[in-house]
mmCIF file of C-alpha atoms and ligand atoms in Angstrom:
data_model
loop_
_atom_site.group_PDB
_atom_site.id
_atom_site.type_symbol
_atom_site.label_atom_id
_atom_site.label_comp_id
_atom_site.label_asym_id
_atom_site.label_seq_id
_atom_site.Cartn_x
_atom_site.Cartn_y
_atom_site.Cartn_z
ATOM 1 C CA MET A 1 0.003 0.007 0.001
ATOM 2 C CA ASP A 2 1.301 3.446 -0.897
ATOM 3 C CA VAL A 3 0.985 5.536 2.214
ATOM 4 C CA PHE A 4 1.175 8.694 0.174
ATOM 5 C CA ALA A 5 -2.004 7.694 -1.615
ATOM 6 C CA THR A 6 -3.922 8.137 1.639
ATOM 7 C CA PRO A 7 -6.366 10.952 0.986
ATOM 8 C CA ALA A 8 -5.127 14.186 2.457
ATOM 9 C CA GLY A 9 -7.830 15.425 4.687
ATOM 10 C CA ALA A 10 -8.576 17.189 7.895
ATOM 11 C CA VAL A 11 -6.402 14.793 9.869
ATOM 12 C CA ASP A 12 -3.462 16.247 7.993
ATOM 13 C CA SER A 13 -4.356 19.681 9.145
ATOM 14 C CA LEU A 14 -4.748 18.508 12.766
ATOM 15 C CA MET A 15 -1.217 17.084 12.427
ATOM 16 C CA ALA A 16 0.198 20.169 10.735
ATOM 17 C CA ARG A 17 2.050 21.596 13.727
ATOM 18 C CA GLY A 18 3.622 18.296 14.731
ATOM 19 C CA ALA A 19 4.535 17.428 11.141
ATOM 20 C CA ALA A 20 6.148 20.808 10.588
ATOM 21 C CA PHE A 21 8.173 20.381 13.729
ATOM 22 C CA LEU A 22 9.408 16.941 12.649
ATOM 23 C CA GLY A 23 9.790 17.852 9.022
ATOM 24 C CA THR A 24 7.597 14.932 7.965
ATOM 25 C CA ARG A 25 4.292 14.373 6.226
ATOM 26 C CA TYR A 26 2.664 12.851 9.320
ATOM 27 C CA ALA A 27 3.031 13.712 12.964
ATOM 28 C CA ILE A 28 3.734 10.148 13.959
ATOM 29 C CA LEU A 29 6.903 9.336 15.815
ATOM 30 C CA GLY A 30 8.112 5.754 15.855
ATOM 31 C CA GLY A 31 8.829 5.294 19.549
ATOM 32 C CA ALA A 32 12.472 4.251 19.952
ATOM 33 C CA MET A 33 12.675 0.597 21.041
ATOM 34 C CA SER A 34 16.048 -0.776 22.056
ATOM 35 C CA TRP A 35 17.253 -3.443 19.606
ATOM 36 C CA VAL A 36 14.117 -3.055 17.449
ATOM 37 C CA SER A 37 14.510 0.598 16.325
ATOM 38 C CA GLU A 38 17.630 0.222 14.248
ATOM 39 C CA ARG A 39 18.299 1.402 10.686
ATOM 40 C CA ASN A 40 15.759 -0.818 8.915
ATOM 41 C CA LEU A 41 12.617 0.043 10.911
ATOM 42 C CA VAL A 42 13.694 3.689 11.389
ATOM 43 C CA ALA A 43 14.260 4.231 7.648
ATOM 44 C CA ALA A 44 11.053 2.395 6.737
ATOM 45 C CA LEU A 45 9.010 4.646 9.059
ATOM 46 C CA SER A 46 10.645 7.804 7.752
ATOM 47 C CA ASN A 47 10.273 6.667 4.147
ATOM 48 C CA ALA A 48 6.571 6.118 4.822
ATOM 49 C CA GLY A 49 6.104 9.740 5.920
ATOM 50 C CA ALA A 50 6.377 9.185 9.687
ATOM 51 C CA PHE A 51 9.413 9.951 11.884
ATOM 52 C CA GLY A 52 11.667 7.042 12.763
ATOM 53 C CA VAL A 53 13.775 7.286 15.894
ATOM 54 C CA ILE A 54 16.920 5.191 16.452
ATOM 55 C CA ALA A 55 17.110 3.707 19.975
ATOM 56 C CA CYS A 56 20.684 4.323 21.083
ATOM 57 C CA GLY A 57 20.156 2.322 24.313
ATOM 58 C CA ALA A 58 23.575 1.201 25.571
ATOM 59 C CA MET A 59 25.389 1.740 22.230
ATOM 60 C CA MET A 60 28.782 3.423 22.496
ATOM 61 C CA PRO A 61 29.516 6.501 20.354
ATOM 62 C CA ASP A 62 31.209 4.657 17.462
ATOM 63 C CA ARG A 63 28.365 2.161 17.200
ATOM 64 C CA LEU A 64 25.781 4.966 17.200
ATOM 65 C CA ALA A 65 27.701 6.826 14.454
ATOM 66 C CA GLU A 66 27.609 3.656 12.371
ATOM 67 C CA GLU A 67 23.815 3.182 12.938
ATOM 68 C CA ILE A 68 23.101 6.757 11.959
ATOM 69 C CA ALA A 69 25.201 6.432 8.795
ATOM 70 C CA GLY A 70 23.445 3.132 8.013
ATOM 71 C CA THR A 71 20.055 4.788 8.401
ATOM 72 C CA GLN A 72 21.093 7.766 6.241
ATOM 73 C CA ALA A 73 22.026 5.269 3.517
ATOM 74 C CA LEU A 74 18.452 3.961 3.586
ATOM 75 C CA THR A 75 16.499 7.206 3.747
ATOM 76 C CA ASP A 76 16.932 10.868 2.916
ATOM 77 C CA LYS A 77 13.947 11.747 5.112
ATOM 78 C CA PRO A 78 14.281 13.146 8.651
ATOM 79 C CA PHE A 79 14.710 10.803 11.600
ATOM 80 C CA GLY A 80 15.778 11.238 15.202
ATOM 81 C CA VAL A 81 17.935 9.571 17.834
ATOM 82 C CA ASN A 82 16.794 8.591 21.316
ATOM 83 C CA LEU A 83 19.472 8.923 23.985
ATOM 84 C CA ILE A 84 19.127 7.600 27.524
ATOM 85 C CA THR A 85 20.052 10.379 29.918
ATOM 86 C CA MET A 86 22.016 8.147 32.337
ATOM 87 C CA HIS A 87 24.323 6.832 29.557
ATOM 88 C CA PRO A 88 27.870 7.489 30.819
ATOM 89 C CA ASN A 89 28.889 8.961 27.395
ATOM 90 C CA LEU A 90 25.818 11.154 26.951
ATOM 91 C CA MET A 91 27.706 14.258 25.848
ATOM 92 C CA GLU A 92 29.758 12.308 23.308
ATOM 93 C CA LEU A 93 26.562 10.715 21.963
ATOM 94 C CA VAL A 94 25.019 14.184 21.518
ATOM 95 C CA GLN A 95 28.127 15.190 19.559
ATOM 96 C CA VAL A 96 27.850 12.093 17.347
ATOM 97 C CA CYS A 97 24.277 13.124 16.489
ATOM 98 C CA LEU A 98 25.329 16.688 15.745
ATOM 99 C CA ASP A 99 28.306 15.595 13.589
ATOM 100 C CA ALA A 100 25.943 13.463 11.528
ATOM 101 C CA LYS A 101 23.439 16.351 11.234
ATOM 102 C CA VAL A 102 20.692 14.485 13.020
ATOM 103 C CA GLY A 103 17.911 17.064 13.324
ATOM 104 C CA HIS A 104 16.099 15.865 16.454
ATOM 105 C CA ILE A 105 17.458 14.338 19.674
ATOM 106 C CA VAL A 106 15.047 12.667 22.046
ATOM 107 C CA PHE A 107 16.250 12.486 25.652
ATOM 108 C CA ALA A 108 14.659 9.590 27.549
ATOM 109 C CA GLY A 109 14.960 7.822 30.872
ATOM 110 C CA GLY A 110 15.054 10.905 33.081
ATOM 111 C CA ILE A 111 15.365 14.648 33.116
ATOM 112 C CA PRO A 112 18.246 15.533 30.787
ATOM 113 C CA PRO A 113 21.185 17.493 32.215
ATOM 114 C CA GLY A 114 21.206 21.177 31.222
ATOM 115 C CA PRO A 115 24.565 20.931 29.398
ATOM 116 C CA ALA A 116 23.238 18.122 27.145
ATOM 117 C CA ILE A 117 20.199 20.182 26.145
ATOM 118 C CA LYS A 118 22.405 23.212 25.581
ATOM 119 C CA ALA A 119 24.958 21.305 23.471
ATOM 120 C CA ALA A 120 22.214 19.744 21.342
ATOM 121 C CA LYS A 121 20.474 23.079 20.676
ATOM 122 C CA GLU A 122 23.689 25.004 20.049
ATOM 123 C CA GLY A 123 24.657 22.306 17.602
ATOM 124 C CA GLY A 124 21.467 22.904 15.649
ATOM 125 C CA ALA A 125 19.330 19.978 16.774
ATOM 126 C CA LYS A 126 15.820 20.168 18.150
ATOM 127 C CA VAL A 127 15.354 18.686 21.584
ATOM 128 C CA ILE A 128 12.458 16.404 22.548
ATOM 129 C CA CYS A 129 11.987 15.447 26.209
ATOM 130 C CA PHE A 130 9.655 13.110 28.076
ATOM 131 C CA ALA A 131 7.436 14.924 30.590
ATOM 132 C CA PRO A 132 5.984 12.690 33.315
ATOM 133 C CA ALA A 133 3.891 15.457 35.019
ATOM 134 C CA LEU A 134 2.720 19.029 34.355
ATOM 135 C CA ALA A 135 5.253 20.729 36.677
ATOM 136 C CA LEU A 136 8.112 18.911 34.946
ATOM 137 C CA ALA A 137 6.642 19.677 31.529
ATOM 138 C CA LYS A 138 6.779 23.373 32.325
ATOM 139 C CA LYS A 139 10.280 23.072 33.725
ATOM 140 C CA LEU A 140 11.495 21.199 30.610
ATOM 141 C CA VAL A 141 10.029 23.901 28.343
ATOM 142 C CA ARG A 142 11.879 26.554 30.448
ATOM 143 C CA SER A 143 15.089 24.503 30.145
ATOM 144 C CA GLY A 144 14.819 24.612 26.352
ATOM 145 C CA ALA A 145 12.878 21.514 25.262
ATOM 146 C CA ASP A 146 11.500 22.193 21.771
ATOM 147 C CA ALA A 147 8.831 19.530 22.083
ATOM 148 C CA LEU A 148 7.547 17.084 24.695
ATOM 149 C CA VAL A 149 6.371 13.492 24.729
ATOM 150 C CA ILE A 150 3.904 12.459 27.386
ATOM 151 C CA GLU A 151 3.823 8.691 27.766
ATOM 152 C CA GLY A 152 1.108 6.882 29.660
ATOM 153 C CA SER A 153 1.472 3.697 31.652
ATOM 154 C CA GLU A 154 -0.237 1.760 28.843
ATOM 155 C CA ALA A 155 3.093 1.908 26.946
ATOM 156 C CA GLY A 156 5.597 -0.878 26.468
ATOM 157 C CA GLY A 157 8.983 -0.791 28.199
ATOM 158 C CA HIS A 158 9.779 1.439 31.198
ATOM 159 C CA ILE A 159 6.628 3.140 32.408
ATOM 160 C CA GLY A 160 5.416 5.726 34.820
ATOM 161 C CA PRO A 161 2.398 5.285 37.056
ATOM 162 C CA VAL A 162 -0.163 7.447 35.231
ATOM 163 C CA SER A 163 -2.264 6.520 32.184
ATOM 164 C CA LEU A 164 -2.235 8.581 29.007
ATOM 165 C CA THR A 165 -5.952 9.310 29.452
ATOM 166 C CA VAL A 166 -5.117 11.250 32.623
ATOM 167 C CA LEU A 167 -1.741 12.701 31.549
ATOM 168 C CA ALA A 168 -3.308 14.123 28.390
ATOM 169 C CA GLN A 169 -5.963 15.946 30.410
ATOM 170 C CA GLU A 170 -3.474 17.227 32.944
ATOM 171 C CA ILE A 171 -0.863 18.420 30.435
ATOM 172 C CA LEU A 172 -2.299 19.157 26.996
ATOM 173 C CA PRO A 173 -4.508 22.151 27.939
ATOM 174 C CA HIS A 174 -1.605 23.816 29.732
ATOM 175 C CA ILE A 175 1.369 23.443 27.362
ATOM 176 C CA ARG A 176 0.894 25.504 24.239
ATOM 177 C CA ASP A 177 4.423 26.935 23.673
ATOM 178 C CA VAL A 178 5.804 23.687 22.266
ATOM 179 C CA PRO A 179 4.289 20.734 20.434
ATOM 180 C CA VAL A 180 3.282 17.801 22.706
ATOM 181 C CA PHE A 181 3.263 14.247 21.326
ATOM 182 C CA VAL A 182 1.287 11.580 23.182
ATOM 183 C CA ALA A 183 2.360 7.943 23.643
ATOM 184 C CA GLY A 184 1.121 4.774 25.277
ATOM 185 C CA GLY A 185 -1.544 2.333 24.154
ATOM 186 C CA ILE A 186 -2.185 3.852 20.714
ATOM 187 C CA GLY A 187 -3.216 1.145 18.322
ATOM 188 C CA ARG A 188 -5.814 2.685 16.038
ATOM 189 C CA GLY A 189 -6.477 5.886 14.161
ATOM 190 C CA GLU A 190 -9.599 6.794 16.126
ATOM 191 C CA ALA A 191 -7.435 7.198 19.225
ATOM 192 C CA ILE A 192 -4.932 9.305 17.257
ATOM 193 C CA LEU A 193 -7.779 11.564 16.164
ATOM 194 C CA SER A 194 -9.101 12.019 19.670
ATOM 195 C CA TYR A 195 -5.711 13.025 21.057
ATOM 196 C CA LEU A 196 -5.154 15.433 18.173
ATOM 197 C CA GLU A 197 -8.507 16.980 18.957
ATOM 198 C CA MET A 198 -7.500 17.331 22.597
ATOM 199 C CA GLY A 199 -4.553 19.400 21.473
ATOM 200 C CA ALA A 200 -1.775 16.883 20.915
ATOM 201 C CA ALA A 201 0.579 17.802 18.064
ATOM 202 C CA GLY A 202 1.032 14.160 17.150
ATOM 203 C CA VAL A 203 1.542 10.673 18.543
ATOM 204 C CA GLN A 204 4.380 8.353 19.389
ATOM 205 C CA ILE A 205 3.822 4.660 18.749
ATOM 206 C CA GLY A 206 6.046 1.692 19.593
ATOM 207 C CA THR A 207 4.238 -1.616 19.990
ATOM 208 C CA ARG A 208 2.239 -1.348 16.703
ATOM 209 C CA PHE A 209 5.506 -1.108 14.735
ATOM 210 C CA VAL A 210 7.290 -4.109 16.231
ATOM 211 C CA CYS A 211 5.768 -6.461 13.645
ATOM 212 C CA ALA A 212 6.476 -4.228 10.665
ATOM 213 C CA THR A 213 7.961 -6.341 7.878
ATOM 214 C CA GLU A 214 11.055 -4.170 7.972
ATOM 215 C CA SER A 215 11.569 -4.694 11.746
ATOM 216 C CA ILE A 216 14.464 -7.007 12.384
ATOM 217 C CA ALA A 217 12.878 -8.412 15.573
ATOM 218 C CA HIS A 218 13.170 -12.213 15.679
ATOM 219 C CA PRO A 219 10.140 -14.117 14.211
ATOM 220 C CA ASN A 220 9.517 -15.557 17.737
ATOM 221 C CA PHE A 221 9.334 -12.060 19.163
ATOM 222 C CA LYS A 222 6.919 -10.994 16.456
ATOM 223 C CA ARG A 223 4.814 -14.133 16.982
ATOM 224 C CA ALA A 224 4.524 -13.346 20.696
ATOM 225 C CA PHE A 225 3.215 -9.893 19.784
ATOM 226 C CA ILE A 226 0.684 -11.279 17.266
ATOM 227 C CA ARG A 227 -0.564 -13.726 19.905
ATOM 228 C CA GLY A 228 -0.490 -11.335 22.845
ATOM 229 C CA ALA A 229 -3.599 -9.665 24.300
ATOM 230 C CA ALA A 230 -3.701 -6.399 26.241
ATOM 231 C CA ARG A 231 -4.058 -8.256 29.560
ATOM 232 C CA ASP A 232 -0.848 -10.223 28.885
ATOM 233 C CA ALA A 233 1.230 -6.977 28.781
ATOM 234 C CA MET A 234 1.744 -6.370 32.485
ATOM 235 C CA PRO A 235 4.064 -4.182 34.572
ATOM 236 C CA THR A 236 6.787 -5.897 36.586
ATOM 237 C CA VAL A 237 5.646 -6.966 40.031
ATOM 238 C CA GLN A 238 7.644 -5.753 43.075
ATOM 239 C CA LEU A 239 7.547 -8.203 45.971
ATOM 240 C CA ASP A 240 8.924 -6.023 48.747
ATOM 241 C CA GLU A 241 9.094 -2.264 48.904
ATOM 242 C CA SER A 242 12.551 -2.353 50.520
ATOM 243 C CA PHE A 243 13.768 -3.933 47.254
ATOM 244 C CA PRO A 244 12.252 -1.595 44.634
ATOM 245 C CA VAL A 245 12.008 -2.754 41.010
ATOM 246 C CA ILE A 246 11.735 -0.506 38.024
ATOM 247 C CA PRO A 247 8.282 -0.898 36.423
ATOM 248 C CA VAL A 248 8.559 -2.293 32.927
ATOM 249 C CA ARG A 249 5.492 -3.414 30.888
ATOM 250 C CA ALA A 250 6.097 -6.710 29.093
ATOM 251 C CA LEU A 251 4.276 -9.855 27.996
ATOM 252 C CA GLN A 252 4.275 -12.437 30.795
ATOM 253 C CA ASN A 253 6.491 -15.446 30.267
ATOM 254 C CA GLU A 254 8.768 -17.856 32.139
ATOM 255 C CA GLY A 255 11.156 -14.939 32.759
ATOM 256 C CA THR A 256 8.561 -12.850 34.569
ATOM 257 C CA LYS A 257 7.659 -15.906 36.743
ATOM 258 C CA ARG A 258 11.304 -16.561 37.527
ATOM 259 C CA PHE A 259 11.783 -12.871 38.394
ATOM 260 C CA LEU A 260 9.222 -13.207 41.197
ATOM 261 C CA GLU A 261 11.006 -16.330 42.519
ATOM 262 C CA HIS A 262 14.342 -14.539 42.223
ATOM 263 C CA GLN A 263 13.071 -11.581 44.241
ATOM 264 C CA ALA A 264 11.603 -13.912 46.848
ATOM 265 C CA GLU A 265 14.923 -15.740 47.164
ATOM 266 C CA VAL A 266 16.936 -12.482 47.552
ATOM 267 C CA ILE A 267 14.506 -11.268 50.183
ATOM 268 C CA ARG A 268 14.758 -14.582 52.052
ATOM 269 C CA ARG A 269 18.565 -14.428 51.983
ATOM 270 C CA TYR A 270 18.516 -10.818 53.176
ATOM 271 C CA LYS A 271 16.187 -11.634 56.049
ATOM 272 C CA ALA A 272 18.419 -14.582 56.964
ATOM 273 C CA GLY A 273 21.427 -12.259 57.085
ATOM 274 C CA GLU A 274 23.079 -14.011 54.136
ATOM 275 C CA VAL A 275 23.249 -11.019 51.852
ATOM 276 C CA ALA A 276 23.615 -7.253 52.353
ATOM 277 C CA LYS A 277 20.830 -4.958 51.245
ATOM 278 C CA GLU A 278 22.871 -3.243 48.471
ATOM 279 C CA ALA A 279 24.092 -6.541 47.059
ATOM 280 C CA GLY A 280 20.568 -7.908 47.124
ATOM 281 C CA GLN A 281 19.270 -4.842 45.306
ATOM 282 C CA LEU A 282 21.967 -5.198 42.630
ATOM 283 C CA ASP A 283 21.164 -8.861 42.266
ATOM 284 C CA ILE A 284 17.531 -8.007 41.549
ATOM 285 C CA GLU A 285 18.470 -5.225 39.126
ATOM 286 C CA HIS A 286 20.840 -7.523 37.219
ATOM 287 C CA PHE A 287 18.173 -10.149 36.647
ATOM 288 C CA TRP A 288 16.972 -8.568 33.442
ATOM 289 C CA ALA A 289 20.416 -7.525 32.083
ATOM 290 C CA GLY A 290 20.590 -8.359 28.419
ATOM 291 C CA ALA A 291 17.067 -9.814 28.499
ATOM 292 C CA LEU A 292 15.558 -7.609 25.805
ATOM 293 C CA ARG A 293 18.368 -8.459 23.410
ATOM 294 C CA ARG A 294 17.828 -12.165 24.137
ATOM 295 C CA ALA A 295 14.163 -11.884 23.170
ATOM 296 C CA VAL A 296 14.360 -9.429 20.236
ATOM 297 C CA ILE A 297 17.547 -10.739 18.564
ATOM 298 C CA ASP A 298 17.966 -14.318 19.714
ATOM 299 C CA GLY A 299 14.252 -15.114 19.814
ATOM 300 C CA ASP A 300 14.307 -16.467 23.401
ATOM 301 C CA VAL A 301 10.750 -15.527 24.197
ATOM 302 C CA GLU A 302 10.592 -17.734 27.324
ATOM 303 C CA ASN A 303 13.431 -16.161 29.303
ATOM 304 C CA GLY A 304 14.003 -12.847 27.514
ATOM 305 C CA SER A 305 12.063 -9.671 28.110
ATOM 306 C CA LEU A 306 9.018 -9.210 25.895
ATOM 307 C CA MET A 307 8.542 -5.487 26.467
ATOM 308 C CA ALA A 308 5.187 -4.614 24.945
ATOM 309 C CA GLY A 309 2.422 -2.058 25.468
ATOM 310 C CA GLN A 310 -1.249 -2.773 26.045
ATOM 311 C CA SER A 311 -1.920 -2.042 22.379
ATOM 312 C CA VAL A 312 -0.267 -5.413 21.622
ATOM 313 C CA GLY A 313 -3.720 -6.921 21.182
ATOM 314 C CA MET A 314 -4.176 -4.702 18.119
ATOM 315 C CA VAL A 315 -1.103 -6.224 16.495
ATOM 316 C CA THR A 316 -2.577 -8.996 14.330
ATOM 317 C CA LYS A 317 -0.102 -9.645 11.567
ATOM 318 C CA GLU A 318 3.233 -8.723 10.058
ATOM 319 C CA GLN A 319 2.783 -5.974 7.534
ATOM 320 C CA PRO A 320 4.926 -3.198 5.923
ATOM 321 C CA ALA A 321 5.432 -0.049 7.977
ATOM 322 C CA ALA A 322 3.789 2.041 5.278
ATOM 323 C CA GLU A 323 0.715 -0.176 5.414
ATOM 324 C CA ILE A 324 0.415 0.216 9.226
ATOM 325 C CA ILE A 325 0.721 3.987 8.889
ATOM 326 C CA ALA A 326 -1.820 4.117 6.062
ATOM 327 C CA GLU A 327 -4.281 2.057 8.135
ATOM 328 C CA LEU A 328 -3.898 4.357 11.138
ATOM 329 C CA LEU A 329 -4.477 7.438 9.005
ATOM 330 C CA GLU A 330 -7.448 5.919 7.206
ATOM 331 C CA GLN A 331 -9.065 5.024 10.522
ATOM 332 C CA ALA A 332 -8.505 8.547 11.821
ATOM 333 C CA GLN A 333 -9.812 10.153 8.663
ATOM 334 C CA ALA A 334 -12.867 7.821 8.487
ATOM 335 C CA ALA A 335 -13.772 8.619 12.086
ATOM 336 C CA LEU A 336 -13.522 12.357 11.460
ATOM 337 C CA THR A 337 -15.536 12.171 8.194
ATOM 338 C CA ALA A 338 -18.236 10.033 9.825
ATOM 339 C CA ARG A 339 -18.567 12.397 12.743
ATOM 340 C CA ARG A 340 -18.838 15.392 10.479
ATOM 341 C CA ALA A 341 -21.390 13.708 8.296
ATOM 342 C CA GLY A 342 -23.440 12.763 11.314
ATOM 343 C CA ALA A 343 -23.205 16.179 12.953
HETATM 344 C C1 FMN B 1 10.318 -3.383 22.953
HETATM 345 C C2 FMN B 1 10.301 -1.945 23.429
HETATM 346 C C3 FMN B 1 11.492 -1.275 23.705
HETATM 347 C C4 FMN B 1 11.517 0.046 24.077
HETATM 348 N N1 FMN B 1 12.712 0.677 24.289
HETATM 349 C C5 FMN B 1 12.735 2.033 24.555
HETATM 350 C C6 FMN B 1 13.952 2.718 24.635
HETATM 351 O O1 FMN B 1 15.062 2.132 24.489
HETATM 352 N N2 FMN B 1 13.929 4.042 24.905
HETATM 353 C C7 FMN B 1 12.749 4.712 25.092
HETATM 354 O O2 FMN B 1 12.751 5.904 25.315
HETATM 355 N N3 FMN B 1 11.554 4.071 25.008
HETATM 356 C C8 FMN B 1 11.523 2.750 24.722
HETATM 357 N N4 FMN B 1 10.318 2.121 24.563
HETATM 358 C C9 FMN B 1 9.066 2.946 24.582
HETATM 359 C C10 FMN B 1 8.682 3.396 23.153
HETATM 360 O O3 FMN B 1 9.612 4.321 22.654
HETATM 361 C C11 FMN B 1 7.325 4.082 23.077
HETATM 362 O O4 FMN B 1 7.268 5.255 23.824
HETATM 363 C C12 FMN B 1 6.202 3.184 23.586
HETATM 364 O O5 FMN B 1 6.352 1.911 22.970
HETATM 365 C C13 FMN B 1 4.875 3.790 23.251
HETATM 366 O O6 FMN B 1 3.834 3.014 23.734
HETATM 367 P P1 FMN B 1 3.114 1.841 22.862
HETATM 368 O O7 FMN B 1 4.112 0.708 22.933
HETATM 369 O O8 FMN B 1 1.915 1.567 23.640
HETATM 370 O O9 FMN B 1 2.873 2.330 21.491
HETATM 371 C C14 FMN B 1 10.291 0.762 24.229
HETATM 372 C C15 FMN B 1 9.083 0.102 23.944
HETATM 373 C C16 FMN B 1 9.072 -1.216 23.553
HETATM 374 C C17 FMN B 1 7.748 -1.891 23.272
#
């Protein structure tokens, strides 16, 4: 399906601000997904008129430079790079993006340090930040963010505690100076339309793009998404508040069961005086190390991490990125047309 054959309509005009900011036809960001959002998916999304975003994750600067160059070889359309703020080489990674003339840097995983925002902007890139609450959204705009993403707890991967339904109401009416993109649980065009009408500049979608034909995710990983229902995509369970775990939404599997047993065992050893608190905490944190790679690349869907959002139930088959985007836009446009006709 040729995404550019989608009838231009009022949805385009609702997306105009976000699309102008991204330099794309559609205000749809491909949410960066570690291991999944590499050159092939990113270029496919950008070539289809959306905005692909490379997930830098734990990549070191040389590796990121390679991935950006690889993406540039596959598309001449704009795309972004998502950098995790606690990466030890954050400033170098920003420089790699600037050297490669990447137009947009997305800072994720925490509030970005002032010098990183400053360097990105002075180097000519636009800065996109995640805002978990209204007060922080305002602070980020004051600190120089050119756009914000608000991500609800419906999303796949690391999540905050509040749903997009609520975050959108709390934040969209109050942030007008910069475009705000919404993320989490978006699986159909009707939802895109409703958030645009609430004042969102566009959307960010992850889960729906995992099974794009161009995505290099292992066939087992894609199969798990095609089979998965919303209720299977659950946040990690914390057994004891003295051993906090970072909430990650993922499909339940053997790994998630073993994680509970692992926590129980660490807590038992701590209570028996066999392990110090810090060592126990580290032990729990290390449980998932490398687990997303194991699932996405190696296809170990039993023990790896199957990070997925609640929209996973709306992933029903493998299909080209352009077709997914065209479907979303058609659904949004049809909903708008029907409403206007009925009004
Ligand atoms: C497998 C997977 C890996 C992800 N990895 C990252 C990441 O490395 N950095 C990041 O900022 N967000 C990451 N996310 C979140 C996405 O960028 C996006 O915001 C989220 O998927 C949107 O919600 P949705 O999945 O409901 O569409 C990941 C999500 C998934 C499903």
